[in-house]
mmCIF file of C-alpha atoms and ligand atoms in Angstrom:
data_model
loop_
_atom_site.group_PDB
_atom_site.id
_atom_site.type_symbol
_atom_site.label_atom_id
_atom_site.label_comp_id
_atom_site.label_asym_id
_atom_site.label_seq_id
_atom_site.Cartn_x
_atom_site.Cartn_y
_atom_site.Cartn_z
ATOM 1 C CA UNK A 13 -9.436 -26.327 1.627
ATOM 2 C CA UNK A 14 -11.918 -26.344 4.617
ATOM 3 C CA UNK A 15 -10.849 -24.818 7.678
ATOM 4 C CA UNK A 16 -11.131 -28.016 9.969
ATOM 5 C CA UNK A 17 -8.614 -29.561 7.378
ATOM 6 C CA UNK A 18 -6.410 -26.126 7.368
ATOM 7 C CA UNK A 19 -6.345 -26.245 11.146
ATOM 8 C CA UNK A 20 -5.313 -29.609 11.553
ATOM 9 C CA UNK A 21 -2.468 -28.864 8.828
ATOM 10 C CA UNK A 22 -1.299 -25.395 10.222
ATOM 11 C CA UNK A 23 -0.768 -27.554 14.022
ATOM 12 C CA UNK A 24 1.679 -29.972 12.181
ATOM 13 C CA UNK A 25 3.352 -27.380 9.970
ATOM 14 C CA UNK A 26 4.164 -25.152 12.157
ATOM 15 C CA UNK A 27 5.648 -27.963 14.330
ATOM 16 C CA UNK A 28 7.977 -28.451 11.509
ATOM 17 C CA UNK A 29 8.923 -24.903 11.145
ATOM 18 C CA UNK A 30 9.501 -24.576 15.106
ATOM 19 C CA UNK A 31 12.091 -27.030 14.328
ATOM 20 C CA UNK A 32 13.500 -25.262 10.571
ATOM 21 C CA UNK A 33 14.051 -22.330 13.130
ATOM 22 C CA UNK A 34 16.775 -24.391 14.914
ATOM 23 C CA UNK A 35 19.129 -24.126 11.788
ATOM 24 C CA UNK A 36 19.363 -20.347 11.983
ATOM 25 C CA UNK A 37 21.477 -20.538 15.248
ATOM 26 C CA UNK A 38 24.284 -22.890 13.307
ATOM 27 C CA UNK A 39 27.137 -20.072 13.587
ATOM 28 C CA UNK A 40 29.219 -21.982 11.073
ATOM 29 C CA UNK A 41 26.319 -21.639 8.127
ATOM 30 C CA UNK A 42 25.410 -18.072 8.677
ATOM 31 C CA UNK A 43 29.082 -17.167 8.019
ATOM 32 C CA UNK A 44 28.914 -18.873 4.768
ATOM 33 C CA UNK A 45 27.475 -15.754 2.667
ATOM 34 C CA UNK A 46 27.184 -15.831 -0.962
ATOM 35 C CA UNK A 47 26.052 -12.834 -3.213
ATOM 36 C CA UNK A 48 23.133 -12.690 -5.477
ATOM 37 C CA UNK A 49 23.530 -9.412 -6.291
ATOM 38 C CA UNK A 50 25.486 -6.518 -5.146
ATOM 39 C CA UNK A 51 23.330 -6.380 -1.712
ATOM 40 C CA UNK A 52 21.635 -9.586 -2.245
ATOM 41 C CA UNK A 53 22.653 -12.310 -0.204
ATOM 42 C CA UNK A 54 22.139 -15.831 0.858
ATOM 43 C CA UNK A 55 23.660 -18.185 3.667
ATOM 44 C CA UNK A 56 23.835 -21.677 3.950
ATOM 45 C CA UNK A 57 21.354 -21.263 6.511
ATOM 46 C CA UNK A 58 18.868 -20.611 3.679
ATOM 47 C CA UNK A 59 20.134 -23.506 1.966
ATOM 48 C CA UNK A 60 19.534 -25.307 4.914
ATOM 49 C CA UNK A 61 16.225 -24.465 5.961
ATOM 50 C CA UNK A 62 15.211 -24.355 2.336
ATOM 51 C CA UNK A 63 16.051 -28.346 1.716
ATOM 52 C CA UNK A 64 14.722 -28.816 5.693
ATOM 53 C CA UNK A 65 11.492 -27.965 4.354
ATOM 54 C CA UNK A 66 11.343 -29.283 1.207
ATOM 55 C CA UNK A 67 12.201 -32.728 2.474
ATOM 56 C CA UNK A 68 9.330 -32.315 5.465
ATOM 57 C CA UNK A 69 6.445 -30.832 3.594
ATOM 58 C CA UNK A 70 6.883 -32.925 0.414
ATOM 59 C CA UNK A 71 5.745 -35.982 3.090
ATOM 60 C CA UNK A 72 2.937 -33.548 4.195
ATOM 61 C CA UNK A 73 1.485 -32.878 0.836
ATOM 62 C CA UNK A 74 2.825 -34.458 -1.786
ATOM 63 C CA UNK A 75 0.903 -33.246 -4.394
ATOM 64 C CA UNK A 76 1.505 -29.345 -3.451
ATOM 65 C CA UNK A 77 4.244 -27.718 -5.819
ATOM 66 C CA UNK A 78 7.001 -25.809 -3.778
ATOM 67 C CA UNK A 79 7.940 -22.526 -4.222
ATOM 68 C CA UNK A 80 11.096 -20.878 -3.022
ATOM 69 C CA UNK A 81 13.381 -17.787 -3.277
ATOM 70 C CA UNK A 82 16.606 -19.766 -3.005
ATOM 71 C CA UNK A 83 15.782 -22.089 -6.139
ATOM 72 C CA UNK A 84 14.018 -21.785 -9.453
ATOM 73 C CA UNK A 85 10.394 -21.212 -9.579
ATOM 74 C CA UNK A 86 9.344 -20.966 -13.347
ATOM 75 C CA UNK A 87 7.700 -24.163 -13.477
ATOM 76 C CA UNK A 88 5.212 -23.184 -10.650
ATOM 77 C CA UNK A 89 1.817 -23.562 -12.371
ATOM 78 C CA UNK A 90 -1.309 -21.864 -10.714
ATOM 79 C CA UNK A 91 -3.698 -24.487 -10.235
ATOM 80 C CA UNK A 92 -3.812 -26.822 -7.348
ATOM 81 C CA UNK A 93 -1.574 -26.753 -3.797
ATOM 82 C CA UNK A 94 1.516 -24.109 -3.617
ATOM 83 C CA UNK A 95 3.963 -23.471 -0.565
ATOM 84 C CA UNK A 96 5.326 -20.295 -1.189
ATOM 85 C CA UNK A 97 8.777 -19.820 1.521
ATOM 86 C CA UNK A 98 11.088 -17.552 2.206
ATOM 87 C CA UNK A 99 13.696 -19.741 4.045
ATOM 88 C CA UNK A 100 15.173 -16.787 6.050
ATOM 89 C CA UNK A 101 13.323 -13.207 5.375
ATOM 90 C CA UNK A 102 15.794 -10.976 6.706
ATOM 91 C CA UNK A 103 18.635 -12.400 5.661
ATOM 92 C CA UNK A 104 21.267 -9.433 5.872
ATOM 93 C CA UNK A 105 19.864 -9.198 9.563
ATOM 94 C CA UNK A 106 21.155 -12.714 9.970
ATOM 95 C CA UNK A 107 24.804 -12.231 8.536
ATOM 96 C CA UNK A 108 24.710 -8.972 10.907
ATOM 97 C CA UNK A 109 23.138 -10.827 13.423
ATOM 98 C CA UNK A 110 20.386 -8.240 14.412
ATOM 99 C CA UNK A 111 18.430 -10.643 15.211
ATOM 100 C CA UNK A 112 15.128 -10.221 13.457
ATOM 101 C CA UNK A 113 14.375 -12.470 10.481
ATOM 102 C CA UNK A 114 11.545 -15.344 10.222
ATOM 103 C CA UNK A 115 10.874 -18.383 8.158
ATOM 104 C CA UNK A 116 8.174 -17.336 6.291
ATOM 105 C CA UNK A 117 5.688 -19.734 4.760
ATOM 106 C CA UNK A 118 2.166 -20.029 2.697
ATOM 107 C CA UNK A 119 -0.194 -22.420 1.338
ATOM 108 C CA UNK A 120 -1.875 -21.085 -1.579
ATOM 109 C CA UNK A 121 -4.789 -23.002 -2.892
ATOM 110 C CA UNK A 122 -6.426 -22.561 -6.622
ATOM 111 C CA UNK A 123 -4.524 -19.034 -6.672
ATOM 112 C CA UNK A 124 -5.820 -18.779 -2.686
ATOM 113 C CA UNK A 125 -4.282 -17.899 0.467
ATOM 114 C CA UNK A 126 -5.071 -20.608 2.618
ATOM 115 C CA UNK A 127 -2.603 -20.737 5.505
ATOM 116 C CA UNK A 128 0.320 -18.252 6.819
ATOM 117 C CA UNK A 129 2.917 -19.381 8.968
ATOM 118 C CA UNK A 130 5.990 -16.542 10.204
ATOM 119 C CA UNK A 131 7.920 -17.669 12.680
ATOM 120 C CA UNK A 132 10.763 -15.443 14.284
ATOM 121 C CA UNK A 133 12.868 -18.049 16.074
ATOM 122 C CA UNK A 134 15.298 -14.910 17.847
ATOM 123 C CA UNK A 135 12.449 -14.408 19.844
ATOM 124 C CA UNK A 136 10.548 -17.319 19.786
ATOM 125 C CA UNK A 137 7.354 -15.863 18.071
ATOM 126 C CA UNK A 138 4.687 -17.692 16.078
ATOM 127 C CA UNK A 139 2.692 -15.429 13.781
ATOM 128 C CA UNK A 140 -0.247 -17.561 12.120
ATOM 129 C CA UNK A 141 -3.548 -17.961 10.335
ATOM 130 C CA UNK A 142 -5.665 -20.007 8.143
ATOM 131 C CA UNK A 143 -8.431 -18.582 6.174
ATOM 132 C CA UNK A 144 -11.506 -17.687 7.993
ATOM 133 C CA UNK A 145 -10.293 -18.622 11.266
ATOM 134 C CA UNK A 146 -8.144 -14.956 12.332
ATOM 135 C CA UNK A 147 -4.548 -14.388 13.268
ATOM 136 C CA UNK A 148 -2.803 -15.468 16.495
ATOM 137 C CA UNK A 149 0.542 -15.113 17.868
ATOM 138 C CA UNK A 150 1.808 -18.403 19.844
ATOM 139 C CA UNK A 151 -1.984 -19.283 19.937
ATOM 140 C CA UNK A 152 -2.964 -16.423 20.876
ATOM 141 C CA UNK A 153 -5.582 -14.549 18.604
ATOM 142 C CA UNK A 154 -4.006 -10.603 17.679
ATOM 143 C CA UNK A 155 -5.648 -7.829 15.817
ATOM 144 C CA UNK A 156 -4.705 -4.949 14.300
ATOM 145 C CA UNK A 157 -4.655 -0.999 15.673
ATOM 146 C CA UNK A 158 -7.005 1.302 16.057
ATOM 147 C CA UNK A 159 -5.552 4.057 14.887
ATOM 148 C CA UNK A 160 -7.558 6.483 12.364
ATOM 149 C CA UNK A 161 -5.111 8.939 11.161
ATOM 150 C CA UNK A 162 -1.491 8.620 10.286
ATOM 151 C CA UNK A 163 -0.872 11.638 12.537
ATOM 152 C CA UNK A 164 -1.770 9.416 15.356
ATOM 153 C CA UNK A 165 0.548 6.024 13.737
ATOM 154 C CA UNK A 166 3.929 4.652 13.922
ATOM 155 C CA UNK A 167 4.679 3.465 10.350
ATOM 156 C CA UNK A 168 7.146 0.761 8.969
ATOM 157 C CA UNK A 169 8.604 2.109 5.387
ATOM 158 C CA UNK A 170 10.980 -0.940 3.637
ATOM 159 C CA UNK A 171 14.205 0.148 2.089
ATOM 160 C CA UNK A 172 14.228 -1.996 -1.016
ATOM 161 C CA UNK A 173 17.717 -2.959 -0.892
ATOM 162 C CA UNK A 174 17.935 -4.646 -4.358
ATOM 163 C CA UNK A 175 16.770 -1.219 -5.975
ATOM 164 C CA UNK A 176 19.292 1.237 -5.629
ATOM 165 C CA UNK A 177 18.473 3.449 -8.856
ATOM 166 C CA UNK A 178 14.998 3.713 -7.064
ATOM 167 C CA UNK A 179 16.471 5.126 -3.701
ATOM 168 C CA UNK A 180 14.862 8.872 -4.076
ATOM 169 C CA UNK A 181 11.720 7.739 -4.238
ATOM 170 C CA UNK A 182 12.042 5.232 -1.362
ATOM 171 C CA UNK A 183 13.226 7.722 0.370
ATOM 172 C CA UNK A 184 10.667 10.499 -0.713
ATOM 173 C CA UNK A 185 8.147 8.276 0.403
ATOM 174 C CA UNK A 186 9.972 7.293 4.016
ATOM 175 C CA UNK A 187 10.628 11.703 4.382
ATOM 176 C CA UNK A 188 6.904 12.070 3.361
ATOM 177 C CA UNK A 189 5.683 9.602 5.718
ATOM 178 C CA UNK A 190 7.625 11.041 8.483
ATOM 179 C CA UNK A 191 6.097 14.143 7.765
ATOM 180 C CA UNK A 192 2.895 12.561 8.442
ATOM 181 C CA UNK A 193 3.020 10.571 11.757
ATOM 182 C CA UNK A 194 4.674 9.924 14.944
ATOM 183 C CA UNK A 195 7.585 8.352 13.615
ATOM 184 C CA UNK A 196 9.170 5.500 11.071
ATOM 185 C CA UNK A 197 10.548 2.149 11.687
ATOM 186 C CA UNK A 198 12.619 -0.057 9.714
ATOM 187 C CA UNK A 199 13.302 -3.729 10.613
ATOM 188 C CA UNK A 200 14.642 -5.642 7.412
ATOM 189 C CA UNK A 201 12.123 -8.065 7.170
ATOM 190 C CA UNK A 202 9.131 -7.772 5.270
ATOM 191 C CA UNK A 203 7.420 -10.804 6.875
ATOM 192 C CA UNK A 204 8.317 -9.641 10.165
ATOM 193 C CA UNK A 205 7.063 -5.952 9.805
ATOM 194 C CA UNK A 206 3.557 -6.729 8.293
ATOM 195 C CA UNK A 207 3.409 -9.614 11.271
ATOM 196 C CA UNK A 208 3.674 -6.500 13.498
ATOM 197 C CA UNK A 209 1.235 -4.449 11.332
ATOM 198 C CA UNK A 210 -1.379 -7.675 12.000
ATOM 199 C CA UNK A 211 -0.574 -7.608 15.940
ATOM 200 C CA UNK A 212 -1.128 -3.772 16.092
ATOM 201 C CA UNK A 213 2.935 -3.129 17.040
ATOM 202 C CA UNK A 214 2.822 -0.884 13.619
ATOM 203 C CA UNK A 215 -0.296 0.913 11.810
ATOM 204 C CA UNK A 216 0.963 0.360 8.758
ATOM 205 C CA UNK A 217 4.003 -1.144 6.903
ATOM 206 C CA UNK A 218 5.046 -0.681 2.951
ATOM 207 C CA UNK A 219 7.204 -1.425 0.737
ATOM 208 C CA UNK A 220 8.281 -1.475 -2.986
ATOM 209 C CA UNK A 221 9.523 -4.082 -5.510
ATOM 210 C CA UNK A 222 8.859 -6.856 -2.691
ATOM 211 C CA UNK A 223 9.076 -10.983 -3.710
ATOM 212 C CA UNK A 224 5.592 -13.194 -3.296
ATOM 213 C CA UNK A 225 7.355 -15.067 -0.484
ATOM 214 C CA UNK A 226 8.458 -11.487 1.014
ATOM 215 C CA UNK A 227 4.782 -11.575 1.341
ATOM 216 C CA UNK A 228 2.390 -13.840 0.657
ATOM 217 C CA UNK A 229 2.240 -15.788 4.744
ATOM 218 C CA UNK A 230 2.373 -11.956 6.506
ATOM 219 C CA UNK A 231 -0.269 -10.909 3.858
ATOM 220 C CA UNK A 232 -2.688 -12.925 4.939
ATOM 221 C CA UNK A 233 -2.015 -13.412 8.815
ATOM 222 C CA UNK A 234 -2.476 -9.188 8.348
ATOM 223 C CA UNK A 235 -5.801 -9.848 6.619
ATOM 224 C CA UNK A 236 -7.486 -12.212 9.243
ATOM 225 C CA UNK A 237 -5.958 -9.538 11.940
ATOM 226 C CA UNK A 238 -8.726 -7.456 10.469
ATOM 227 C CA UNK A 239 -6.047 -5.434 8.324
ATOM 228 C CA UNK A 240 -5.713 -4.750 4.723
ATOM 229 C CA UNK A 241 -2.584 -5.496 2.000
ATOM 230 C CA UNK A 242 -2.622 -4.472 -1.197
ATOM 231 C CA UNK A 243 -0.440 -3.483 -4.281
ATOM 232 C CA UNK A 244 0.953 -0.112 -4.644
ATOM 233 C CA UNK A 245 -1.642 0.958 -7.347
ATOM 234 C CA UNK A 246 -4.089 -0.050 -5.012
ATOM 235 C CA UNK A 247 -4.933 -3.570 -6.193
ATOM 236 C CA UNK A 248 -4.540 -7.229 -5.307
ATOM 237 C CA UNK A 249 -1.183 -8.343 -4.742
ATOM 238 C CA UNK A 250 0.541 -10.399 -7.003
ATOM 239 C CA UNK A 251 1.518 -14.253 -5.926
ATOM 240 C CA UNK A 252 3.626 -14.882 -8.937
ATOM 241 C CA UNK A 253 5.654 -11.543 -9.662
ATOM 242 C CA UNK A 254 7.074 -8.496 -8.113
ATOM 243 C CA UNK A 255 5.060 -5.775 -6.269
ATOM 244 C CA UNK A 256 5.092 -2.966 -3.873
ATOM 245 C CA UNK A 257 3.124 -3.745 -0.616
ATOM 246 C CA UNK A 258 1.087 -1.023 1.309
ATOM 247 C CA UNK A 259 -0.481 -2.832 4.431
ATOM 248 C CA UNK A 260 -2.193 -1.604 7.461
ATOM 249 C CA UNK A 261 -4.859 -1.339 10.026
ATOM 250 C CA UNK A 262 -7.237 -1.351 6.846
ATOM 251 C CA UNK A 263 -8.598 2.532 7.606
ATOM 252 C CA UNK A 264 -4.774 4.243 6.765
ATOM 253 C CA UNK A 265 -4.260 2.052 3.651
ATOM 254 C CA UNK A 266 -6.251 5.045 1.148
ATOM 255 C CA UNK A 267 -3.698 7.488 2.917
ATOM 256 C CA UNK A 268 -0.442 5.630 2.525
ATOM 257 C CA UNK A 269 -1.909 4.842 -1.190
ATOM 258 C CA UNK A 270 -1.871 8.168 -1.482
ATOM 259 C CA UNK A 271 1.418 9.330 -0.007
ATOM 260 C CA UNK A 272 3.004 6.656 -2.685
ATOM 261 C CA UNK A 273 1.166 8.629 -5.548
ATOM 262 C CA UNK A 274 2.578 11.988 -4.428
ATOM 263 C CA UNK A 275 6.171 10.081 -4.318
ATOM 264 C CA UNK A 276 6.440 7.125 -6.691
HETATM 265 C C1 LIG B 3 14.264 -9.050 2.240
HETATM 266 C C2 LIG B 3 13.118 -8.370 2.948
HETATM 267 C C3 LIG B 3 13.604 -6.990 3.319
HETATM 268 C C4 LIG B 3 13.441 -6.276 2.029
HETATM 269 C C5 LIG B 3 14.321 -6.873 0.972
HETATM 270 C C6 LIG B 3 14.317 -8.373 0.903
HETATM 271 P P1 LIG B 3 15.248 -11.495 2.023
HETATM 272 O O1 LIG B 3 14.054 -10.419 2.084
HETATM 273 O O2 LIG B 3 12.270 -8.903 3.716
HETATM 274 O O3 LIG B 3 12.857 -6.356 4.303
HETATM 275 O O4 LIG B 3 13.739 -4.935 2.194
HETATM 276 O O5 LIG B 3 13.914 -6.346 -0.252
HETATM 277 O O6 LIG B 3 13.299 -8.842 0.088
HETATM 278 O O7 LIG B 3 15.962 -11.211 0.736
HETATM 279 O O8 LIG B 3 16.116 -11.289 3.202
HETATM 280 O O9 LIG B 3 14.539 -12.778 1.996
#
């Protein structure tokens, strides 16, 4: 899509998403948890951001196919118009209420990243970009750090919850990490933390086994920050099927890549 087009698009989007964020602050909903899986969850707030945005974007584009974690996706094709969500990215943060999860939301075009929208509405923070036109943060354009070496970073290493038989070497990687630079963060939302990596809070953020709509928004606000995001091994993410994320500044991605090889 051309940018002109994309821009015009991202200011009523995001409009609607400003409002989605509203539903995360209905106490009622968040105290309706459900399990996917043994630490899996989802609220009604999900549901209800979810169908929020179905509803508004289908009127948007109504040719785009809609993607979502709370519903089933296997009849996503790979041509054409694609939101990818994430209704609430964080969502054990919101049943704990530590108060840092986002709607997270992309357009992907022809198998593109065209726009990324986060939005945190705890704190009122709009994370966005279209492609070719950079990252801002409530309008304002961000970039990513400077830093050069991980011994000068502050690095973001992801739990993944879902995979507990996989915990040593998550936490292998976190220990060697933290051997490496000036210390490790861990927020609980993947959208959140790589929005963070793009606004040069964090040098570099990664984690494994992550979901495209974990992703796919933060991966490319990170990208028009001037930052890199790639798969594990080192190649292009994946907007269809599971993958471990390594992004940064761009310069510490080959030595996080190869931390993971040393842990993995
Ligand atoms: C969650 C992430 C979290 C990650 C989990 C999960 P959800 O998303 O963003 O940081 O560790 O694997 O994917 O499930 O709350 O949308």
């Amino acid at each position: 899509m051309e940018k002109e087009r994309l821009e015009s698009l991202l200011c009523e989007v995001s409009e609607i998403v400003r409002q989605a964020g509203k539903i995360f602050f209905d106490k009622q909903d968040a105290e309706n948890v459900y399990l996917k899986g043994k630490t899996d969850f989802v609220t009604d707030i999900d549901y209800g951001v979810q169908e929020f945005l179905k509803e508004k974007l289908s009127k948007v584009l109504p040719n785009a196919e809609f993607m979502s974690e709370e519903k089933d996706n296997s009849d996503i094709g790979t041509n054409g118009a694609v939101w990818i969500l994430d209704p609430v990215d964080g969502t054990t943060n919101l049943i704990h209420n530590f108060c840092h999860s986002t709607i997270s939301l992309a357009l992907e075009v022809s198998g593109e990243l065209n726009m990324g929208i986060v939005f945190d509405p705890y704190h009122d923070e709009m994370f966005t970009a279209v492609k070719n036109g950079g990252s801002f943060l409530n309008g304002k354009r961000i970039t990513v750090s400077e830093a050069e070496k991980l011994e000068d970073s502050l690095i973001s290493v992801g739990s993944a919850p879902g995979y507990r038989s996989e915990a040593d070497s998550t936490f292998k990687l976190m220990r060697m990490m933290y051997d490496r630079c000036h210390d490790i963060r861990r927020v609980g939302s993947a959208s959140l933390e790589m929005c963070y990596v793009a606004a040069g809070r964090l040098d570099g953020y990664t984690e494994n086994n992550l979901k495209p709509w974990d992703y796919a928004a933060a991966a490319l606000i990170v990208r028009e920050a001037g930052g890199s995001v790639c798969a594990f091994d080192g190649g292009e993410i994946s907007l269809r099927n599971i993958c471990g994320i390594v992004s940064s500044n761009g310069r510490l991605t080959p030595m996080i890549l190869d931390v993971i090889k040393y842990s993995v």
